XYZ file of C-alpha atoms in Angstrom:
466
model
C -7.196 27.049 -34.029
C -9.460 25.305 -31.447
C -11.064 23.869 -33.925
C -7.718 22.138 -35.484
C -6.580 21.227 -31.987
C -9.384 19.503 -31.682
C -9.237 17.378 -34.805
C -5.472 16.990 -34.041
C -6.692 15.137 -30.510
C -9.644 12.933 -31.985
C -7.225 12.171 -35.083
C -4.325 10.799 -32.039
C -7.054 9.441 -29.867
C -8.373 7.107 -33.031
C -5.022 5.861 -33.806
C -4.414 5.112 -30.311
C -7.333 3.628 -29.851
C -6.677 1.186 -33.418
C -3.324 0.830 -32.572
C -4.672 -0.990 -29.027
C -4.277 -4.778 -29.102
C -7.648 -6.159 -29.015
C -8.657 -9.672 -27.284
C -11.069 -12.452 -28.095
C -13.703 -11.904 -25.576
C -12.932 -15.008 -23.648
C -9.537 -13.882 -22.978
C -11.039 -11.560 -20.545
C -10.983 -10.577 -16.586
C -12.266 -13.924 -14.540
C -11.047 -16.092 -17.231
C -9.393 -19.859 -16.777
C -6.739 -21.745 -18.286
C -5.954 -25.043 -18.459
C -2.937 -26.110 -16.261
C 0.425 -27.983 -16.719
C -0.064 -27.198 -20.739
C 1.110 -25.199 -23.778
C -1.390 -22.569 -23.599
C -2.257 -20.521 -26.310
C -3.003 -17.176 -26.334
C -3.706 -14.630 -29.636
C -5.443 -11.169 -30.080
C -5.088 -8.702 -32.827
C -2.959 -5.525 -33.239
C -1.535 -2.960 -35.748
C 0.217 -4.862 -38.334
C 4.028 -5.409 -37.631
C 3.492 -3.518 -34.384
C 5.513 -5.567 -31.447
C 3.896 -6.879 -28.231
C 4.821 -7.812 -24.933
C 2.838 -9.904 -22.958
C 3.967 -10.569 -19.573
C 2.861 -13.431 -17.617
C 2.583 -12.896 -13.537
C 2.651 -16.914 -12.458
C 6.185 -17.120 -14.118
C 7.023 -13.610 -13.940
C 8.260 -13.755 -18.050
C 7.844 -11.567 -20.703
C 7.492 -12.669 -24.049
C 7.892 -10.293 -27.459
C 5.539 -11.214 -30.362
C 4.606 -9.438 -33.902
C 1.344 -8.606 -35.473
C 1.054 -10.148 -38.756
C -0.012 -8.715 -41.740
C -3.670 -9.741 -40.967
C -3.020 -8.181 -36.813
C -2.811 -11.338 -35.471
C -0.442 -12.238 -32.767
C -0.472 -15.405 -31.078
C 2.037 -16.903 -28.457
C 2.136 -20.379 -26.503
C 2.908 -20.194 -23.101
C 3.386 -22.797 -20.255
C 1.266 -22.953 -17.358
C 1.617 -24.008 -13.793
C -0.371 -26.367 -11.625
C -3.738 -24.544 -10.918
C -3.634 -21.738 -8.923
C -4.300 -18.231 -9.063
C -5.367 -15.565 -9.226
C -2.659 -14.101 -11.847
C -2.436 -11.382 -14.892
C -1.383 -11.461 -17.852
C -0.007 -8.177 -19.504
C -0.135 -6.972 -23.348
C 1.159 -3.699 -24.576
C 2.622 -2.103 -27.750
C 2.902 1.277 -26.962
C -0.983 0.752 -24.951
C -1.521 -1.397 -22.131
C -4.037 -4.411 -21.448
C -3.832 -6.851 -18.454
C -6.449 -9.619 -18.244
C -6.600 -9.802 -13.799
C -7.872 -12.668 -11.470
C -6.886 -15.257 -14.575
C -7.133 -18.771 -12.664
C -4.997 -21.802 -13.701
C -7.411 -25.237 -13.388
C -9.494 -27.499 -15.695
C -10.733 -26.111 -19.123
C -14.410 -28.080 -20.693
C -15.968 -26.629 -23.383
C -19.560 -27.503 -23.492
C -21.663 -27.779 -26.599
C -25.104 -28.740 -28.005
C -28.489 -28.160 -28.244
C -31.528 -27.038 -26.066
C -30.525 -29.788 -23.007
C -26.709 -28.376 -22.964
C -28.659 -24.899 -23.385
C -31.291 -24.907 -20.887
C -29.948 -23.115 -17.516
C -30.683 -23.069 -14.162
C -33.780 -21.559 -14.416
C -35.360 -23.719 -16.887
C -37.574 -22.597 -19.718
C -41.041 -20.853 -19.110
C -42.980 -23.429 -17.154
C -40.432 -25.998 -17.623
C -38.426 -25.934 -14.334
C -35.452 -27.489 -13.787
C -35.306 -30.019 -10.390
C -33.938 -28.662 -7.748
C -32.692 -25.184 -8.796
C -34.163 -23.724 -5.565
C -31.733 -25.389 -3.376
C -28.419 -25.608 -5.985
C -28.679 -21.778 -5.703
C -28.634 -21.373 -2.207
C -25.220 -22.968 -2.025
C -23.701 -22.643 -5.776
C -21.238 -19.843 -4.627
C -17.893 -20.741 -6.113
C -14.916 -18.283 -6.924
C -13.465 -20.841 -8.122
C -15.574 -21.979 -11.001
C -15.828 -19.604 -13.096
C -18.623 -19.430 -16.359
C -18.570 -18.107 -20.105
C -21.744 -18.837 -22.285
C -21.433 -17.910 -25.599
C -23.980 -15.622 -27.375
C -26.145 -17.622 -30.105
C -24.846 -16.625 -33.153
C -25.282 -18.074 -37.062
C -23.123 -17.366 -39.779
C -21.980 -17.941 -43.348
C -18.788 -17.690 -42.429
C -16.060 -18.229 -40.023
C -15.994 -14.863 -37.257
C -12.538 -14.354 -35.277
C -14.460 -13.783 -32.048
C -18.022 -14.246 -30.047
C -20.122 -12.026 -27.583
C -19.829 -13.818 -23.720
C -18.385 -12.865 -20.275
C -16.335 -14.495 -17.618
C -18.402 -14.902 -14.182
C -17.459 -16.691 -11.308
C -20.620 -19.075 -9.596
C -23.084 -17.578 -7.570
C -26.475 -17.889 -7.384
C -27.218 -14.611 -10.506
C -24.903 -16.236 -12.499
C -25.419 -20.128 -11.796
C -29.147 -18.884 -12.900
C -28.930 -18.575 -16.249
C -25.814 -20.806 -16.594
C -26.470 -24.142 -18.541
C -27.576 -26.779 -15.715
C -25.667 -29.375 -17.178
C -22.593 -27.987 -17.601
C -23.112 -26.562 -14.134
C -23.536 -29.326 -12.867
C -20.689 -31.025 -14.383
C -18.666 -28.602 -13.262
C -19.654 -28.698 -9.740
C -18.416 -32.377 -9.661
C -15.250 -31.351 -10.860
C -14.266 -28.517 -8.623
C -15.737 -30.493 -5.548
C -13.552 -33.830 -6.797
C -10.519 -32.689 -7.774
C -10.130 -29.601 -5.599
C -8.850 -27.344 -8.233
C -10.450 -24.091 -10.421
C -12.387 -24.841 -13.087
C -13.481 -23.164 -16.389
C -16.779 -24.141 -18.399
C -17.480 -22.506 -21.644
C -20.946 -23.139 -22.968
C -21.182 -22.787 -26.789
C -25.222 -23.945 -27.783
C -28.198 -23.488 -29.553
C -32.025 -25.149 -29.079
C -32.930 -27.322 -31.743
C -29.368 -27.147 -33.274
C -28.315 -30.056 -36.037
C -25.518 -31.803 -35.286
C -24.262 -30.578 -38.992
C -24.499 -27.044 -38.053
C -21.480 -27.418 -35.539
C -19.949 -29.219 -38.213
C -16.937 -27.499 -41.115
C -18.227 -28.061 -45.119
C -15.235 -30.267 -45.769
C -16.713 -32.694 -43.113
C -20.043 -33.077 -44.681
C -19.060 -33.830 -48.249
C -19.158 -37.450 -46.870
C -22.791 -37.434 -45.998
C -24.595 -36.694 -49.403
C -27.948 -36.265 -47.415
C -26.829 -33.430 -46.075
C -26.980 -29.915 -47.924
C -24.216 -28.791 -49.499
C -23.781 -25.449 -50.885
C -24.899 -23.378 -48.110
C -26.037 -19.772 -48.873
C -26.626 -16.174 -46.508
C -30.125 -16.913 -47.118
C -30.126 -20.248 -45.789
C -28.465 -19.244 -42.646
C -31.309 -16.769 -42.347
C -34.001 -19.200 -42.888
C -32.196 -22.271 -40.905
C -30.486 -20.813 -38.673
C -29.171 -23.240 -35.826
C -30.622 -26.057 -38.072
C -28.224 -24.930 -41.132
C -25.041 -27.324 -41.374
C -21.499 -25.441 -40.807
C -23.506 -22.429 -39.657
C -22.585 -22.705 -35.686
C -19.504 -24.067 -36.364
C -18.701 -20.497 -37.760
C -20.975 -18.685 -35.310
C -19.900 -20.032 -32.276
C -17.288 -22.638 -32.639
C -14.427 -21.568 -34.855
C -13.437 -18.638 -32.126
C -12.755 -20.794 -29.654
C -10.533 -23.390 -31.669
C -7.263 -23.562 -29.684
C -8.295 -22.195 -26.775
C -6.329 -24.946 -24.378
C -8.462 -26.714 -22.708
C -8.813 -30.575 -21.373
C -12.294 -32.031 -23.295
C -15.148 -31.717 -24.357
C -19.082 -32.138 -23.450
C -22.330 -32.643 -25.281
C -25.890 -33.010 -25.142
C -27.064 -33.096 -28.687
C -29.643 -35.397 -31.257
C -32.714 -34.567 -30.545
C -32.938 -32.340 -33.914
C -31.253 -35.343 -35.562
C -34.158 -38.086 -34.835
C -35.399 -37.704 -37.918
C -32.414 -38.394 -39.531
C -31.302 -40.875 -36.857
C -29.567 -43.010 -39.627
C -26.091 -41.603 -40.152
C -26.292 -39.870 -36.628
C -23.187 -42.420 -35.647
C -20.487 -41.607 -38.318
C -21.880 -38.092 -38.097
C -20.761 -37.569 -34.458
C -17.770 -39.526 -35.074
C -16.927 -37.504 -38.134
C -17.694 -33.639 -36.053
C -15.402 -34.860 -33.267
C -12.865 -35.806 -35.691
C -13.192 -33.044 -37.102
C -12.900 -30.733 -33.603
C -10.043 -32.683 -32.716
C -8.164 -32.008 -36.023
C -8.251 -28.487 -35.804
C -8.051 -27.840 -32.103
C -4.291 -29.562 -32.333
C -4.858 -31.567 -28.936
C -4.758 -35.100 -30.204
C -7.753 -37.572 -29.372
C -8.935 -34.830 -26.320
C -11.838 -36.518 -24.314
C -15.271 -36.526 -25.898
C -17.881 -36.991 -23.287
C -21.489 -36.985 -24.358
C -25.041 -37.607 -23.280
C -27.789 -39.913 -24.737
C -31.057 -38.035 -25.212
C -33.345 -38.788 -22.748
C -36.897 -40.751 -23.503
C -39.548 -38.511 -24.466
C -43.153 -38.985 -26.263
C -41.782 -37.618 -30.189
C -45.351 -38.356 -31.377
C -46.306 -35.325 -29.193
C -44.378 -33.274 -31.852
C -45.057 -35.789 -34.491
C -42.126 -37.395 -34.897
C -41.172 -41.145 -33.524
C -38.363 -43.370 -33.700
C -36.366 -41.816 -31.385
C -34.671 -45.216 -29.815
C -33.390 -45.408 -33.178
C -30.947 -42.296 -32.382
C -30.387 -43.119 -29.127
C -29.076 -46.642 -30.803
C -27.184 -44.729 -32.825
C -25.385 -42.573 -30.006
C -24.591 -46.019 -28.084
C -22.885 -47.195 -31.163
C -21.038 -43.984 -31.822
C -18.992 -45.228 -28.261
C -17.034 -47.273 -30.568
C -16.477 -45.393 -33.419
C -15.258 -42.029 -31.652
C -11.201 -43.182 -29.602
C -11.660 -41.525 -25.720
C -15.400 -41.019 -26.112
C -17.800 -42.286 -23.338
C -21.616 -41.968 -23.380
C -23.787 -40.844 -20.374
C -27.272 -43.098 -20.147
C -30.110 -40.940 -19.264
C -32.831 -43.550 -20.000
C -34.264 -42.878 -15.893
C -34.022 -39.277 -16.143
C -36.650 -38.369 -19.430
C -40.164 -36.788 -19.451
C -43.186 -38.208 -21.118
C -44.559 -34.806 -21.872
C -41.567 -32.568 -22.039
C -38.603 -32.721 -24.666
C -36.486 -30.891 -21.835
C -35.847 -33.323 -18.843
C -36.004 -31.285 -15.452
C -33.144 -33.870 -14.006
C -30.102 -32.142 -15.388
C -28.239 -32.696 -12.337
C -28.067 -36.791 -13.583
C -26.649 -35.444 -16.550
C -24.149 -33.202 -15.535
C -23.106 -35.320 -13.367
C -23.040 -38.396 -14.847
C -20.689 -36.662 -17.393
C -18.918 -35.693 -14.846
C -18.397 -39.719 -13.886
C -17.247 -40.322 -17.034
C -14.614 -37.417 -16.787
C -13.511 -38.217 -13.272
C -12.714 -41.863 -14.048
C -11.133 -41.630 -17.666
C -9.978 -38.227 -17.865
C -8.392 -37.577 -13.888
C -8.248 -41.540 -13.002
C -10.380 -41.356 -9.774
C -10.931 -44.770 -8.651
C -14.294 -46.206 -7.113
C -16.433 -44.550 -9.411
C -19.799 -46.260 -10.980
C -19.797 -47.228 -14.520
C -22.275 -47.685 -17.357
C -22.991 -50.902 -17.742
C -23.651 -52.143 -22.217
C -25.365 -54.607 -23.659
C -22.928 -57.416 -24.819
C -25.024 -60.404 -26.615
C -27.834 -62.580 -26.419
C -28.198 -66.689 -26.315
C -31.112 -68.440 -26.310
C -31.651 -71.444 -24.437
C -35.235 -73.018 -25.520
C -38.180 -70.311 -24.727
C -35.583 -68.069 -22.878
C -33.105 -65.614 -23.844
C -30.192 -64.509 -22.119
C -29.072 -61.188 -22.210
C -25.406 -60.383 -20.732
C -23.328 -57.030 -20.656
C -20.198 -55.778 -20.486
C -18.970 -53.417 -17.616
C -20.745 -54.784 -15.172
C -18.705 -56.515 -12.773
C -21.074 -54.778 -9.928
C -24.352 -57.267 -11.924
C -27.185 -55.481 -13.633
C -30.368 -55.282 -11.249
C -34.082 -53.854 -12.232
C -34.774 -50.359 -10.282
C -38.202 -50.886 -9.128
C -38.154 -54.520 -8.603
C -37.265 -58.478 -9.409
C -39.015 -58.145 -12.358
C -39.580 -55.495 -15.339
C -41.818 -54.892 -17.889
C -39.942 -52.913 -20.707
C -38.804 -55.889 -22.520
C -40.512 -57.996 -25.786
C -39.173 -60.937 -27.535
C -39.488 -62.255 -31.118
C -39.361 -65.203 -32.800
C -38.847 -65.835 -36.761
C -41.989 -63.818 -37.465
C -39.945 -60.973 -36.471
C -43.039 -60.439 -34.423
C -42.408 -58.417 -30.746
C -44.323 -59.346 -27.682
C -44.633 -58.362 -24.316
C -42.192 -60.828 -22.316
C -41.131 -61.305 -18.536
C -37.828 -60.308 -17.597
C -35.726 -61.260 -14.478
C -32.363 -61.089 -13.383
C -29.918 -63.496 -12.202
C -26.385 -62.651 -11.471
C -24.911 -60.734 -14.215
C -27.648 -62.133 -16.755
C -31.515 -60.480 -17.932
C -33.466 -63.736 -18.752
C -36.485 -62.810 -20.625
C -39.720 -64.929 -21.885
C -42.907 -64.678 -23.610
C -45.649 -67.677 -23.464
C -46.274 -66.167 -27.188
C -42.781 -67.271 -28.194
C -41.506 -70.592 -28.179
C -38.587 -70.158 -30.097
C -37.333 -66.721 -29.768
C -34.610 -64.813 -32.124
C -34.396 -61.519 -30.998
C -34.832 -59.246 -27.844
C -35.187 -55.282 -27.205
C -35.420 -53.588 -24.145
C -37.079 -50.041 -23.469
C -37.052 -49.562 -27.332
C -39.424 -46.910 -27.723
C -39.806 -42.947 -27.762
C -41.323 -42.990 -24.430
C -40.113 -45.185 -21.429
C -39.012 -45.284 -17.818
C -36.010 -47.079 -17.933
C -35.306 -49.692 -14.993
C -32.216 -51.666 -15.814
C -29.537 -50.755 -13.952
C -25.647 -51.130 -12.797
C -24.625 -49.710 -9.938
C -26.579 -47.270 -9.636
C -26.526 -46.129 -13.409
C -29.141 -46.762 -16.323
C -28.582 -49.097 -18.883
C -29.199 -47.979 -22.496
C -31.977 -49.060 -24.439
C -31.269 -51.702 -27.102
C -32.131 -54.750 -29.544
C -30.741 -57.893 -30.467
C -32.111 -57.383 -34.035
C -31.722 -54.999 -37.038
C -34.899 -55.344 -38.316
């Protein structure tokens, strides 16, 4: 008999416990959501079974149905940011989410320099951890890194936790996005979510769906379990799946990424790639042209890993600015390392993202901008370079005069040339040239980049296409 009561109570116990609605991890204690929206929420349940959720900023409740598949999903309306709040599920069990904070939503995405945390990599430090963590404590921004994961095919959840900012979590947060954040809560004053979804050495096409490849033939195609195994992070649609798909429609405001390092050697679609993943992220995410905000890799010495050609891809993310509508780039051509493809200045590029957020996303006025290259004239043995965005003038950082630029003539020849600045204008010369046709400047793997606009680097480019 005690052996049937037994049974009888494991036997309830398991279909109470199936019965249970179940949560993608992110919807979780600690969690954000982004404000003044349509904010979706989902889980799973017994199929057909009914659930309440109840939402504690609005005081509603709200009666949903498990499909046949146990999915329930509901849209609800947020507030301005605020918190902390709870939101309530039950169908015969009960599950409230607690200290749920209404602010800014970024998801942040990429490789090893979106990756990298805090702490840096075994001796590869990142600047000025020592003294971010003495002061990073924030309940108010609040972190959720995503556990690497490849896969074949699309999963309905990943492995992560919600932690608010203090100096054990901060530590093995990305820097970056930490840093991004920081400017954000400090800024605009209100909570602020980050979700970091990466992978070191990740391909751009491995974040990307199958349908959005078929236009790039050079990529591979039919994609197999033992590829995934192999590749791994480097295997196209195999992140996407992993690590990406989960979060699609989670609400948020934009997006963030420091990716294309894996992609210099295949620098020469890199453009329409981008253009075509964040078409792609925008199509099924069902927020419209949400902002895109992403950083150019930083100079580095490839031929240390025997690759080169690595201005080539950074050309290509300057030209992906007009292919992608509300994208920006973030320069970081003053903020590489010769010896070390992981830049220890990740506080330039989180917060130079952050810039770029602040002043196109949330309209904050007086902010710096990135100045581009516009054209060139020539005018006898000079050329004359000019920009756009720069109504502040372009100026060299170390000096009147720099030494990263060449010059061409006809021979398609580059020398050396002499470079100075007046007004808004780089004039550049080379006694070796007499009648120049083309200019670059800083177009190499490898190069401390001085041209600046208030206060920002310039990206490195070329007059040619040679």
């Amino acid at each position: 008999m005690r052996r049937i009561l037994l049974s009888l109570i494991i036997c309830l116990a398991t279909i109470s416990a199936n019965a249970k609605v179940r949560l993608p991890q992110f919807f979780s204690d600690g969690m954000v959501l982004q404000q003044q929206s349509e904010c979706n929420l989902w889980g799973w349940a017994e199929p057909g079974r009914r659930i309440s959720i109840t939402t504690s900023w609005d005081k509603k409740g709200h009666m949903v149905t498990a499909r046949k598949d146990g999915q329930f999903w509901l849209t609800v309306k947020t507030p301005e940011a605020g918190g902390p709040y709870f939101i309530g599920f039950a169908d015969g069990d009960y599950v409230q989410v607690s200290n749920v904070m209404i602010g800014e939503v970024w998801i942040c995405s990429g490789q090893s320099n979106m990756e990298m945390q805090m702490k840096g990599f075994k001796q590869q430090p990142v600047e000025g951890t020592t003294e971010e963590l003495l002061h990073c404590k924030d309940a108010n921004l609040r972190l959720f890194t995503v556990k690497r994961h490849a896969s074949l095919t699309p999963v309905d959840d990943v492995t992560g936790v919600w932690s608010e900012a203090n100096a054990a979590s901060v530590r093995d947060f990305s820097a970056t996005a930490y840093y991004f954040g920081r400017a954000l809560r400090e800024t605009l004053g209100v909570p602020v979510g980050l979700i970091v979804t990466s992978w070191g050495g990740s391909a751009c096409e491995a974040w990307m769906q199958a349908d959005w490849l078929k236009a790039f033939p050079k990529v591979q195609q039919e994609i197999t379990e033992e590829d995934v195994k192999k590749l791994q992070q480097r295997c196209p649609t195999a992140l996407y799946n992993g690590q990406l798909r989960p979060l699609v429609e989670y609400t948020m405001r934009g997006a963030i990424w420091y990716q294309g390092e894996d992609n210099v050697p295949r620098y020469d679609y890199y453009a329409p790639l981008l253009a075509a993943m964040v078409k792609g992220w925008r199509d099924v995410w069902k927020q419209g042209e949400f902002p895109f905000y992403y950083c150019q890799i930083a100079p580095y010495d490839y031929s240390l890993i025997d690759w080169s050609g690595s201005q080539l891809l950074r050309e290509q993310q300057m030209k992906a600015e007009a292919l992608i509508p509300n994208a920006r780039m973030a320069v970081l051509m003053d903020a590489g390392l010769e010896y070390g493809i992981h830049p220890r200045k990740k506080r330039q590029a989180g917060e130079r993202l952050a810039i770029l957020a602040l002043s196109n996303t949330y309209g904050v006025k007086g902010l710096p901008d990135f100045a581009v290259y516009k054209e060139v004239t020539f005018q006898n043995d000079t050329a004359v370079v000019s920009f756009d965005r720069s109504k502040e003038w372009v100026y060299f950082e170390h000096g009147p005069k720099s030494q990263n630029f060449e010059i061409a003539g006809a021979d398609k020849v580059f020398h050396p040339a002499e470079a100075w600045v007046s007004r808004n204008r780089v004039y550049v010369r080379s006694d070796k040239v007499k009648k120049p046709v083309a200019v670059r400047y800083a177009f190499r793997d490898w190069v401390e980049g001085d041209l600046m606009h208030d206060g920002l680097p310039v990206s490195s480019f070329r007059t040619d296409d040679w």
